[in-house]
PDB file of C-alpha atoms in Angstrom:
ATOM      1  CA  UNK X   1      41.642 -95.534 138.103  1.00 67.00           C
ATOM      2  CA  UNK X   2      40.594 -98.634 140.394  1.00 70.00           C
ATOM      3  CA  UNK X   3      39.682-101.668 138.972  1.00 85.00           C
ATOM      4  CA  UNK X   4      38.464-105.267 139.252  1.00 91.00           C
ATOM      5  CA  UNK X   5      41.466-107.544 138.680  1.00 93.00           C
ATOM      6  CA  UNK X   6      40.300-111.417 137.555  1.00 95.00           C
ATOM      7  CA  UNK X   7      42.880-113.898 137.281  1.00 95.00           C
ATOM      8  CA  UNK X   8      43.977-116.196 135.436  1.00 95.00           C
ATOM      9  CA  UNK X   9      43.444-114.700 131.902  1.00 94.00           C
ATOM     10  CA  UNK X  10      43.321-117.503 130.434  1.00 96.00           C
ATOM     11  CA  UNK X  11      42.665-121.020 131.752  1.00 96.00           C
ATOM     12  CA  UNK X  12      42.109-124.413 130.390  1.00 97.00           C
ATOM     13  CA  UNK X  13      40.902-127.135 131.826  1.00 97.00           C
ATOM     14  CA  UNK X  14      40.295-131.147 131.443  1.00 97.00           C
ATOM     15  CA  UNK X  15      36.446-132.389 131.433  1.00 97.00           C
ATOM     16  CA  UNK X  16      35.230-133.320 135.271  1.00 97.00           C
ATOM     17  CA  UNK X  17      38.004-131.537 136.732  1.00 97.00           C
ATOM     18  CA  UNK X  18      37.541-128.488 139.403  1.00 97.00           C
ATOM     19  CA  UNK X  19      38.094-124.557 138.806  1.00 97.00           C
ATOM     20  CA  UNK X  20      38.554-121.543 140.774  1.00 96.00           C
ATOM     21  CA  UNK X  21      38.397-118.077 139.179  1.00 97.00           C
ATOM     22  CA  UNK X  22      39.547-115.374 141.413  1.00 96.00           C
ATOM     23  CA  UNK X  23      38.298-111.719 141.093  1.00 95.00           C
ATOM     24  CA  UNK X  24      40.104-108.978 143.352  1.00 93.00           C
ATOM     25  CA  UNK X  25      37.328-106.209 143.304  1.00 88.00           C
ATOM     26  CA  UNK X  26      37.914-102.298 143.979  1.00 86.00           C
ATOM     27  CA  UNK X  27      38.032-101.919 148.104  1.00 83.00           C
ATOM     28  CA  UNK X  28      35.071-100.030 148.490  1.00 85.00           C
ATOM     29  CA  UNK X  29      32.745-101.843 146.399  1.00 87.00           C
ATOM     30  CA  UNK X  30      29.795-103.602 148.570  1.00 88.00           C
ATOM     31  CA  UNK X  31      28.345-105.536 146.070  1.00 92.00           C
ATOM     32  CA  UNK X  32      29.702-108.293 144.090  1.00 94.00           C
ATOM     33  CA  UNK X  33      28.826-110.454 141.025  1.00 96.00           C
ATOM     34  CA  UNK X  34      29.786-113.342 138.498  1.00 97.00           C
ATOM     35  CA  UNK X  35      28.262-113.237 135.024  1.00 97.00           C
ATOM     36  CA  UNK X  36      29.498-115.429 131.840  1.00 96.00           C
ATOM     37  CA  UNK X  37      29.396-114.822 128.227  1.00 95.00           C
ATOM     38  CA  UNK X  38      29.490-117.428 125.750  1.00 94.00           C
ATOM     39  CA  UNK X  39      31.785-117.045 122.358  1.00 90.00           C
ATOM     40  CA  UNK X  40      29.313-114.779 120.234  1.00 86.00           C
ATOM     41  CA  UNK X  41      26.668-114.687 122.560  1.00 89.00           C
ATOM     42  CA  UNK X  42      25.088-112.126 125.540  1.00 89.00           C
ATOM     43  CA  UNK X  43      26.642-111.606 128.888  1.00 93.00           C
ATOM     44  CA  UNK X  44      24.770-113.683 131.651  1.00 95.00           C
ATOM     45  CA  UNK X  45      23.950-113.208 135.453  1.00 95.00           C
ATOM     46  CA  UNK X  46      25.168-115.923 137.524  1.00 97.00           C
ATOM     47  CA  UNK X  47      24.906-114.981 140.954  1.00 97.00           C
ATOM     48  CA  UNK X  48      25.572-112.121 143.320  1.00 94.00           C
ATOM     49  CA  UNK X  49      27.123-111.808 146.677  1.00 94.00           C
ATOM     50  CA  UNK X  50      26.539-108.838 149.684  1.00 91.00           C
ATOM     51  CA  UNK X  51      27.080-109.028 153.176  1.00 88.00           C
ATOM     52  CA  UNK X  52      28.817-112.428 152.822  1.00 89.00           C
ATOM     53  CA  UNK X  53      26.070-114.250 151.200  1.00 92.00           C
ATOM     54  CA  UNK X  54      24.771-115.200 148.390  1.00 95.00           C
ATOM     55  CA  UNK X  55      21.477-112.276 147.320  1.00 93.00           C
ATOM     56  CA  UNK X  56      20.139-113.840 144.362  1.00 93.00           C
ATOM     57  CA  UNK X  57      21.139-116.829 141.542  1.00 94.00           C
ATOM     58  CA  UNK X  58      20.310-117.499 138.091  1.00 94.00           C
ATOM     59  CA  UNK X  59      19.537-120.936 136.802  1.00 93.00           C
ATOM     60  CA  UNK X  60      22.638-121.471 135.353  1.00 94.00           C
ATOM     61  CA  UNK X  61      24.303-121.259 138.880  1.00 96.00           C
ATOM     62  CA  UNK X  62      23.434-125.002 140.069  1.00 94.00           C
ATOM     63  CA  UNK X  63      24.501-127.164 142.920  1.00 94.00           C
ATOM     64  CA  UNK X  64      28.588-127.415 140.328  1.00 96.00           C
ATOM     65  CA  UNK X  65      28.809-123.536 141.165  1.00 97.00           C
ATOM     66  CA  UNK X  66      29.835-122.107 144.627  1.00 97.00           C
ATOM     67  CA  UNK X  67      31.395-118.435 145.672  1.00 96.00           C
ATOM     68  CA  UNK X  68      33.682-117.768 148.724  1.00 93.00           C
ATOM     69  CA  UNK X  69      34.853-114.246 149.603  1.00 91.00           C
ATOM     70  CA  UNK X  70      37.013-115.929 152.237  1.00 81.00           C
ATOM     71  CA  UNK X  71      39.611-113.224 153.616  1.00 81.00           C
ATOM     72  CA  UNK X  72      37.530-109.689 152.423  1.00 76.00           C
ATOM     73  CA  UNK X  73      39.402-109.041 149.341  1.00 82.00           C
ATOM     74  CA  UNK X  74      39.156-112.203 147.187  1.00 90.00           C
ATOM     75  CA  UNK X  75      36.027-112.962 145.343  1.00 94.00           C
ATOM     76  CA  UNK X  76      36.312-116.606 144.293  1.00 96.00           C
ATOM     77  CA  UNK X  77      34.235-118.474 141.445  1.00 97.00           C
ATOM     78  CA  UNK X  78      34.714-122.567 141.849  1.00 97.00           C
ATOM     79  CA  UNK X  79      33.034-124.786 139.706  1.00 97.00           C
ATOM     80  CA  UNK X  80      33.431-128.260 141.028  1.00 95.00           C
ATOM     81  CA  UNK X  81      33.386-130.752 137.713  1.00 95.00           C
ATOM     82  CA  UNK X  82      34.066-128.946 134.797  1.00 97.00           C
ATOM     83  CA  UNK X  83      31.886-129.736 131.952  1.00 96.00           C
ATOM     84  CA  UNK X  84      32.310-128.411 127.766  1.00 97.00           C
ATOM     85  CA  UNK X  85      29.197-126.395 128.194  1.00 96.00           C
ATOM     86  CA  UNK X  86      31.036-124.352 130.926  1.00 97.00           C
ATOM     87  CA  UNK X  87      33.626-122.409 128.468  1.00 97.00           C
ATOM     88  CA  UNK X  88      32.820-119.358 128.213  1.00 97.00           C
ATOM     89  CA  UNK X  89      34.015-116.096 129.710  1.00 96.00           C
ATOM     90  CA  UNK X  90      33.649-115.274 133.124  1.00 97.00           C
ATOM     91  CA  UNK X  91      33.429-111.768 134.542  1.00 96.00           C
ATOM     92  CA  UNK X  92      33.368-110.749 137.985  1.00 96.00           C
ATOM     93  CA  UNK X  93      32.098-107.511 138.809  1.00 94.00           C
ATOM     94  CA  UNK X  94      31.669-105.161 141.836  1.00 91.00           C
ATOM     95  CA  UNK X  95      29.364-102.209 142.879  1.00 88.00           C
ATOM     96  CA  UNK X  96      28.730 -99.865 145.287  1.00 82.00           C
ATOM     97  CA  UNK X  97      25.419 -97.974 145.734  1.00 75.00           C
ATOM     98  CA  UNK X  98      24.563 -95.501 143.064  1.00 70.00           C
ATOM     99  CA  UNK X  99      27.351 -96.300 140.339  1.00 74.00           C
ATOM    100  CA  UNK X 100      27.262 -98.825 137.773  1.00 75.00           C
ATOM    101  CA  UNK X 101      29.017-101.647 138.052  1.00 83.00           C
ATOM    102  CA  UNK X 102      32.808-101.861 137.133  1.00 89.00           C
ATOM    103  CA  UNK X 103      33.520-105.401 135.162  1.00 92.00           C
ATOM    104  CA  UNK X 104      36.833-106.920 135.209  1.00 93.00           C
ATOM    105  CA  UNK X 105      38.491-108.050 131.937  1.00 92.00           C
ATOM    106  CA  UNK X 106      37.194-111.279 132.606  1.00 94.00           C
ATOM    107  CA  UNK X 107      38.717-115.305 132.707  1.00 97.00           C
ATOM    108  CA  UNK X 108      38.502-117.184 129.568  1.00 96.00           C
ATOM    109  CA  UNK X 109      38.026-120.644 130.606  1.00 97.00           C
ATOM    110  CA  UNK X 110      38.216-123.172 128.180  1.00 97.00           C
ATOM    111  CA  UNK X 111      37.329-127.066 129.141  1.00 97.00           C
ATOM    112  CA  UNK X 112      38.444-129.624 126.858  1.00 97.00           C
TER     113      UNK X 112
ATOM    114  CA  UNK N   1      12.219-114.635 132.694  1.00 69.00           C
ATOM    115  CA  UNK N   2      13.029-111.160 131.342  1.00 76.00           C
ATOM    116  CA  UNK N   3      14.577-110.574 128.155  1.00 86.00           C
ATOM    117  CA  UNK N   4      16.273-107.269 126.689  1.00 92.00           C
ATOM    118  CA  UNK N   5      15.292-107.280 122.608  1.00 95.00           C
ATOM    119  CA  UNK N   6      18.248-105.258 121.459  1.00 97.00           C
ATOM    120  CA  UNK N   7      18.506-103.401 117.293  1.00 96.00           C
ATOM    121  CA  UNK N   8      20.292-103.772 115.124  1.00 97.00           C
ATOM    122  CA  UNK N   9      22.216-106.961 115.708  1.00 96.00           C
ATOM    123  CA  UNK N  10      25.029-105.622 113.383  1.00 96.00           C
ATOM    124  CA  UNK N  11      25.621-101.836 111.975  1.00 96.00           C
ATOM    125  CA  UNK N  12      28.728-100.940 109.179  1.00 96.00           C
ATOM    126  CA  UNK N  13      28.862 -97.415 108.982  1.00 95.00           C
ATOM    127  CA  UNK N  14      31.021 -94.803 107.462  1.00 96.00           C
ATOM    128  CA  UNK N  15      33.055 -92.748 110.269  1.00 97.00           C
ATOM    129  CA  UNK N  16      31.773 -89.675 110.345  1.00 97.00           C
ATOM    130  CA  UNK N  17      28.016 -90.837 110.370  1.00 97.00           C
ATOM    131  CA  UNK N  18      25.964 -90.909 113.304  1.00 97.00           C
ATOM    132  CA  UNK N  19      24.345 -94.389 114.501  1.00 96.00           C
ATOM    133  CA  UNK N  20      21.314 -95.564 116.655  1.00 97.00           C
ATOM    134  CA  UNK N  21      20.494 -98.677 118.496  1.00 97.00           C
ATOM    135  CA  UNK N  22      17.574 -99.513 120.807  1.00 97.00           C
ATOM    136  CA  UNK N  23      16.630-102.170 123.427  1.00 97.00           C
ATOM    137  CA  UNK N  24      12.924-103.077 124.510  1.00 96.00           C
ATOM    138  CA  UNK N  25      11.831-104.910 126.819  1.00 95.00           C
ATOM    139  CA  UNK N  26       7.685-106.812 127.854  1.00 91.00           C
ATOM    140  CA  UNK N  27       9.470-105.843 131.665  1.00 90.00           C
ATOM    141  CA  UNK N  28       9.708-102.557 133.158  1.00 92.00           C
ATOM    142  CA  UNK N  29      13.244-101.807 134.754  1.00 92.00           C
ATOM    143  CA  UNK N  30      14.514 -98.899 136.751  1.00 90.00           C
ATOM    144  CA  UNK N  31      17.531 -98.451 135.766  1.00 90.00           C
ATOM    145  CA  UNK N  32      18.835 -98.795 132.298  1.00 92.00           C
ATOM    146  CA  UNK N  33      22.980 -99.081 131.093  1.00 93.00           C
ATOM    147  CA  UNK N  34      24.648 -98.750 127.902  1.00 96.00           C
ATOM    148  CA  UNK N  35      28.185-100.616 128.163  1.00 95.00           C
ATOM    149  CA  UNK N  36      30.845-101.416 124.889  1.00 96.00           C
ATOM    150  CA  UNK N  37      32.745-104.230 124.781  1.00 93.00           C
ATOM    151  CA  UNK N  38      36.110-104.431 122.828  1.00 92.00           C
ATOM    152  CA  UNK N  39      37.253-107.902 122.010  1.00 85.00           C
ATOM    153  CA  UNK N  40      38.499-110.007 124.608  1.00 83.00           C
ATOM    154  CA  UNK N  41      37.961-107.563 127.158  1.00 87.00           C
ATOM    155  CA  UNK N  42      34.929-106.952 130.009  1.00 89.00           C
ATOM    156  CA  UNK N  43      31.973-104.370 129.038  1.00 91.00           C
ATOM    157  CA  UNK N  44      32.590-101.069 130.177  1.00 92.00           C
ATOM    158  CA  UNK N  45      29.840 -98.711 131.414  1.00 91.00           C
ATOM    159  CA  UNK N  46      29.110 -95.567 128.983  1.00 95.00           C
ATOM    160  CA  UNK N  47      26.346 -94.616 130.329  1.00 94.00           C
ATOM    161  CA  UNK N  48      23.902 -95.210 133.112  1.00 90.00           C
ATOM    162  CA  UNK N  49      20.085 -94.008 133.390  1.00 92.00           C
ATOM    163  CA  UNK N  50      18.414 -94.072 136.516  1.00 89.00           C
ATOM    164  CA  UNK N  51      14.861 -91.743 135.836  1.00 91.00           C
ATOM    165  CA  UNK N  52      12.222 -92.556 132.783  1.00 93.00           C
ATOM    166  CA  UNK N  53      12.598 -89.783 130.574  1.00 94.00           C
ATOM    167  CA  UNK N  54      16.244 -88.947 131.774  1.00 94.00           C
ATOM    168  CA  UNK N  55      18.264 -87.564 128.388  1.00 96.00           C
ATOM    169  CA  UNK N  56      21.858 -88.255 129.430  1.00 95.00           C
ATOM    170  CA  UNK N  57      25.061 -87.109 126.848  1.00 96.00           C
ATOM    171  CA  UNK N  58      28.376 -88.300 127.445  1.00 94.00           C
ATOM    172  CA  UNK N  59      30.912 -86.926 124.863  1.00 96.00           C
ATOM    173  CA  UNK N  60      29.385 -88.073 121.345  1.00 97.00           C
ATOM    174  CA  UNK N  61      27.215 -90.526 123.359  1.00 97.00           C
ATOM    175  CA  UNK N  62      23.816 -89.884 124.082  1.00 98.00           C
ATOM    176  CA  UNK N  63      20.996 -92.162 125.589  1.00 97.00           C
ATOM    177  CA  UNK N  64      17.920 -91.844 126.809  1.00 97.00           C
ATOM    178  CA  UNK N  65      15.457 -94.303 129.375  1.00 95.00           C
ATOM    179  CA  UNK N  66      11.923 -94.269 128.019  1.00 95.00           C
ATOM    180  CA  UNK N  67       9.385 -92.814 129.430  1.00 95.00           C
ATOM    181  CA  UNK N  68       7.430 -96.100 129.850  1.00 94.00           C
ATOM    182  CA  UNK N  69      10.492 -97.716 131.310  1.00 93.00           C
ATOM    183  CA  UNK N  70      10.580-100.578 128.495  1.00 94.00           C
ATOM    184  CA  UNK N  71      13.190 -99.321 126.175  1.00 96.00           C
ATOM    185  CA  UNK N  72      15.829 -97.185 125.885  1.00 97.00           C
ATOM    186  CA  UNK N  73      18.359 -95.918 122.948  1.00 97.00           C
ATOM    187  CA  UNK N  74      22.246 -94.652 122.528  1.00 98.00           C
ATOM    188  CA  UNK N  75      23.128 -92.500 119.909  1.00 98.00           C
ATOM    189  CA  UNK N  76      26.681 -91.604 118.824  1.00 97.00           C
ATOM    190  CA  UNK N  77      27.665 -88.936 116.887  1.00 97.00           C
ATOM    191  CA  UNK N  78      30.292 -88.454 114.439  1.00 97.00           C
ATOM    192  CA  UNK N  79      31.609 -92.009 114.700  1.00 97.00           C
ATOM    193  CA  UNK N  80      35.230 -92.529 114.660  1.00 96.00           C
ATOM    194  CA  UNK N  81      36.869 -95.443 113.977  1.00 95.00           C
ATOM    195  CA  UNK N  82      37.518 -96.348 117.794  1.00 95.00           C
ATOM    196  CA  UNK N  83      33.815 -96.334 118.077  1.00 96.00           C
ATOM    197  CA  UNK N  84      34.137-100.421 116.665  1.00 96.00           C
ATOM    198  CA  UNK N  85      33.137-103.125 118.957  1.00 96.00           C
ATOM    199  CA  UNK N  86      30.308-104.673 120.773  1.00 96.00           C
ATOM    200  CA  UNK N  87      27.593-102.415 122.168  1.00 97.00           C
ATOM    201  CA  UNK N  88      25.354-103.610 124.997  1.00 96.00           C
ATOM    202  CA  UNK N  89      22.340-102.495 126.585  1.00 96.00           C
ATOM    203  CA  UNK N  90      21.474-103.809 130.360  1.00 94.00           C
ATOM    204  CA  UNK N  91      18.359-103.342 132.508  1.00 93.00           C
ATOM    205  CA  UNK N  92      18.223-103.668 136.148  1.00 89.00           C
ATOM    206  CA  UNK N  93      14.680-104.323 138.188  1.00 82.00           C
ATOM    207  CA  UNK N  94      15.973-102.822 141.793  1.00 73.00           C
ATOM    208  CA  UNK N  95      17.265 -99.111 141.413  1.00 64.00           C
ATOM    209  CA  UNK N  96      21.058 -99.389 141.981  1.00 68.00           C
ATOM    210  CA  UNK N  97      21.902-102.776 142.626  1.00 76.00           C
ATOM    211  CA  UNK N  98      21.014-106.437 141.310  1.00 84.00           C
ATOM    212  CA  UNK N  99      21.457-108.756 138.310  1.00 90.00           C
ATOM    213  CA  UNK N 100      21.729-106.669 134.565  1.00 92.00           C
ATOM    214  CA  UNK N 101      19.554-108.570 132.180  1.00 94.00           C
ATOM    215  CA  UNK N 102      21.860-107.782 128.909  1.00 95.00           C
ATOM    216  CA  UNK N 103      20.468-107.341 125.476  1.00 96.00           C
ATOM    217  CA  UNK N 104      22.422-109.339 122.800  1.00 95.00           C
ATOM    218  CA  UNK N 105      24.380-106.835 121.427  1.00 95.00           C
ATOM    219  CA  UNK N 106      25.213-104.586 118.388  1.00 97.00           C
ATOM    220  CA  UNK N 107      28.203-104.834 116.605  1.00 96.00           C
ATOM    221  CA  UNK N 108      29.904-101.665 115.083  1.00 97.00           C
ATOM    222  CA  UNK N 109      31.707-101.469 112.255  1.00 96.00           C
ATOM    223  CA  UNK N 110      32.891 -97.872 111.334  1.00 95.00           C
ATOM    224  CA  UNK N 111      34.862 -97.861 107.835  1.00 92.00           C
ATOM    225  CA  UNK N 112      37.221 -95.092 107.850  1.00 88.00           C
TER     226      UNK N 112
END
């Protein structure tokens, strides 16, 4: 069965510095998404992507957030100056009309 | 913004026994989805509900979307010990696509 492949695992990072999670969603998916969970606490939106743009952001996705799907394949998180309050895991996610979404097994990203 | 209230936060059952959990919400949504989470992995979609009132089984898993569109509920029947982990309800405001507003969770516990 397809599914959405995030990578790294597992990544850890110093204070300040800049991350990029990659997502490689299923090929016929149209829409896309990045939502984070917390140790211990819910899953959260962050943003979501169609037609090569950004269709709607949560609060949590400020001006340190960005998404590229730069060659049609690649769905790419970056957050530009880490900070402790981003650890968490991140989970990309992809969609197509009339099916629920299908969640990848998410990036654990850990700033110290 | 919207919130999912989601019951019980935590459930230790004997396997065997049958278990219930609810989310409600002050929003209505149109489309409701139950998703388990096993530990360090992404949620994965059980079930999804796309008409108030719709009754919808999969294997031991049954939920239904209420009729007012508020709340919905998951049953599972016979629990087995594989049934353990993190259930999660999710309500979406557009029909198919958009941001899932997540509930906080139950955790399962099924004592063999």
């Amino acid at each position: 069965e397809p599914e959405v492949t995030q990578t790294p695992s597992h990544q850890v990072t110093q204070m300040g510095q800049e991350v990029i999670l990659r997502c490689v969603p299923i090929s016929n998916h149209l829409y896309f998404y990045w939502y984070r969970q917390i140790l211990g606490q819910k899953v959260e939106f962050l943003v979501s992507f169609y037609n090569n743009e950004i269709s709607e952001k949560s609060e949590i996705f400020d001006d340190q957030f960005s998404v590229e799907r730069p060659d049609g394949s690649n769905f790419t998180l970056k957050i530009r100056s880490t900070k402790l309050e981003d650890s968490a895991m991140y989970f990309c996610a992809g969609q197509r009309v009339n099916y629920g979404y299908t969640f990848g097994s998410g990036t654990r990203l850990t700033v110290v | 913004g919207q919130q999912l209230n989601q019951s019980p936060q935590s459930m230790f059952i004997q396997e065997g026994e049958d278990v219930s959990m609810n989310c409600t919400s002050s929003s209505i949504f149109n489309t409701w989805l139950w998703y388990k989470q096993d530990p360090g992995e992404g949620p994965v979609l059980l079930i999804a509900l796309y008409k108030a009132g719709e009754l919808t089984s999969n294997g031991r898993l049954t939920a239904q979307f209420g009729i007012t569109r508020k709340d919905s509920f998951l049953n599972i029947s016979a629990s087995i010990p594989s049934d353990v982990g993190i259930y999660f309800c999710a309500g979406q405001t557009r029909s198919n696509t958009g941001k899932l507003i997540f509930g906080q969770g139950t955790t399962l516990q099924v004592k063999p």
